[in-house]
XYZ file of C-alpha atoms in Angstrom:
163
model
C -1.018 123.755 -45.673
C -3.068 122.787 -48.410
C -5.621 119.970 -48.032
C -3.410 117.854 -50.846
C -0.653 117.628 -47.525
C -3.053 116.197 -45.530
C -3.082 112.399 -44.987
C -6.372 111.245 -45.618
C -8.382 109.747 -42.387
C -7.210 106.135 -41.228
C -10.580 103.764 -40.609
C -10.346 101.265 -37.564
C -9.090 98.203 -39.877
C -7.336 99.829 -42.566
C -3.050 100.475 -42.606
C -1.880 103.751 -42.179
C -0.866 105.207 -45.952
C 2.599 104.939 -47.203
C 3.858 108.211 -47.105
C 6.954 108.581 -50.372
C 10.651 109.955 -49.696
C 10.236 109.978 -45.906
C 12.680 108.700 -43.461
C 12.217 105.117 -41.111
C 10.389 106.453 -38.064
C 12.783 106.618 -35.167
C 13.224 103.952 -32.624
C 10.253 105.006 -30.419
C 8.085 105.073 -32.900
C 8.616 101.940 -34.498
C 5.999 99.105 -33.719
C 7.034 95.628 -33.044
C 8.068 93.846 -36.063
C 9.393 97.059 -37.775
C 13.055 97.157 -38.764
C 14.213 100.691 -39.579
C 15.931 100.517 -43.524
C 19.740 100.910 -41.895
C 19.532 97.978 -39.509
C 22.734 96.319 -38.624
C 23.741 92.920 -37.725
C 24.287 91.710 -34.206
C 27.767 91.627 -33.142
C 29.203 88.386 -32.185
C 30.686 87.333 -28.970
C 34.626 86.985 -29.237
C 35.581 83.546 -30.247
C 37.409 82.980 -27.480
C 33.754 82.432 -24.852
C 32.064 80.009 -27.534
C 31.096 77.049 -26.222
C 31.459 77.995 -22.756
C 27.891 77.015 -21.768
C 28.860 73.433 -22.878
C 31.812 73.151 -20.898
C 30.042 74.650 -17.627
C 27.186 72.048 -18.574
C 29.380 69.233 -18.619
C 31.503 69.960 -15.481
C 28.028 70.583 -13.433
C 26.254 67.166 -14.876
C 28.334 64.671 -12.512
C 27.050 66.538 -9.811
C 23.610 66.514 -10.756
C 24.054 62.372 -11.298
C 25.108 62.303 -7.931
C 22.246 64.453 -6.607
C 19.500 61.973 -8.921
C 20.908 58.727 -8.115
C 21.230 59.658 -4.053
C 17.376 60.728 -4.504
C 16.509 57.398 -5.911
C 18.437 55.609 -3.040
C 16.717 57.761 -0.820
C 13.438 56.691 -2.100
C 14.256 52.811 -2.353
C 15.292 53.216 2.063
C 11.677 54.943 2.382
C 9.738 52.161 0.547
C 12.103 48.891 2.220
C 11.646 50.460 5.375
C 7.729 51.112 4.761
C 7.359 47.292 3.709
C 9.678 45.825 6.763
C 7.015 47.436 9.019
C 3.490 46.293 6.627
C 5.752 42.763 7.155
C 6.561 43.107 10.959
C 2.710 43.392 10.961
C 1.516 40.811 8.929
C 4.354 38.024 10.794
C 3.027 39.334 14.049
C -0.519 38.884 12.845
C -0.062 35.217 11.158
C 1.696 33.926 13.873
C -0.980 35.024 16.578
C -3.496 33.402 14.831
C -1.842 30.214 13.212
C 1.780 29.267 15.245
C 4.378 28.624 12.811
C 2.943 31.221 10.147
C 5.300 34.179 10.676
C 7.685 33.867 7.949
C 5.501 33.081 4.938
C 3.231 35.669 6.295
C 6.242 37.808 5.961
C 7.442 36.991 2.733
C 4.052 37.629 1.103
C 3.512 41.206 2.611
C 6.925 42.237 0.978
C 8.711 42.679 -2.471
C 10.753 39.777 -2.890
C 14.106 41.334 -4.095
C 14.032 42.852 0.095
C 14.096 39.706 1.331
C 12.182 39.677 4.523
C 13.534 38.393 7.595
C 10.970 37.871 10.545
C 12.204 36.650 14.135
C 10.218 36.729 17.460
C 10.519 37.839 20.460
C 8.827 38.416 23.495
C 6.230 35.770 24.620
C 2.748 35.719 26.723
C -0.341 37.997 25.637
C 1.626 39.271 22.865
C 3.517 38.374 19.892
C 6.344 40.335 18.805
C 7.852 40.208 15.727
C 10.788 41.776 14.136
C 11.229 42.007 10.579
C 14.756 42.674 8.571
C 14.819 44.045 5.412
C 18.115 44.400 2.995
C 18.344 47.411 0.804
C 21.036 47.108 -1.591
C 23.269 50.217 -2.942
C 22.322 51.923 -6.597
C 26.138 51.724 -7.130
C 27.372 48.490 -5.608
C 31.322 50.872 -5.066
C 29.429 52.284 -1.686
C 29.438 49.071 0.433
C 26.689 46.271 1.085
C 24.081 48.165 1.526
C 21.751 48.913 4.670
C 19.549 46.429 6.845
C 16.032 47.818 8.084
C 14.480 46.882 11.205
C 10.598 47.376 12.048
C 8.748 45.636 14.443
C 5.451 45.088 15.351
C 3.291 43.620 18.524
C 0.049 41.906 18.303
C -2.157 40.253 20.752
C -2.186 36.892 21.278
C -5.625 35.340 20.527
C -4.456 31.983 20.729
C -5.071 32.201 24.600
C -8.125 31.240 26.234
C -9.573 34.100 28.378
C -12.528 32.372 29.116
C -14.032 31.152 32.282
């Protein structure tokens, strides 16, 4: 070999020289980016699978509707029955402290579209209160709905315990 074969020396930032009448590299030594000069095009799928992505799309979504609208229903259960028991609380409270306070103290601890019912029970040291709430359906096709009951006992400081 004569030193006109040689490639000259590559520096750190500088491309490798174009070498003239030389095949593309073969596949392993191609970088990333690199085509090699006979590339063909991709072959297509048969015509007969085209769109089926779509149509398995479209026959799963009813089932995911279902699965997001029971998680929502699920969700509006947890928060009626959370504020049937804050309201259960506050009845039992109001109407230890002030007779004749229960509902109002009822209906202000709670979201009004619930529609907070509070009746007593028990009697003596304690007042006992029981609150129902009324959750209605997401889709009204699945019946009335569901009624929550919490309850909640407070003492009675309305009695004189005294001497």
């Amino acid at each position: 070999m004569t030193s006109a074969d040689q490639a000259p020396p590559v520096r750190a930032n500088q491309a490798p020289p174009v070498r003239v009448n030389q095949a593309p590299p073969a596949i392993e030594e191609r970088g990333p980016g690199q085509s090699p000069a006979t590339a063909t095009t991709p072959t297509r799928t048969p015509k007969g699978d085209r769109g089926v992505s779509m149509l398995e799309f479209a026959g799963f979504l009813p089932f995911l509707l279902v699965i997001g609208i029971a998680a929502i229903q699920l969700g509006l259960v947890g928060y009626a029955a959370n504020q049937a028991g804050s309201a259960a609380r506050a009845a039992a409270r109001a109407e230890s402290l002030t007779p004749g306070s229960a509902q109002a103290a009822a209906a202000a601890s709670t979201s009004k579209w619930l529609e907070p019912d509070a009746q007593p029970s028990g009697g003596g040291d304690t007042v006992t209160y029981t609150v129902t709430v009324h959750v209605r359906p997401i889709i009204p096709l699945f019946g009335d709905g569901w009624y929550i009951h919490r309850e909640a006992t407070m003492p009675n400081d309305r009695t004189n315990t005294g001497s």
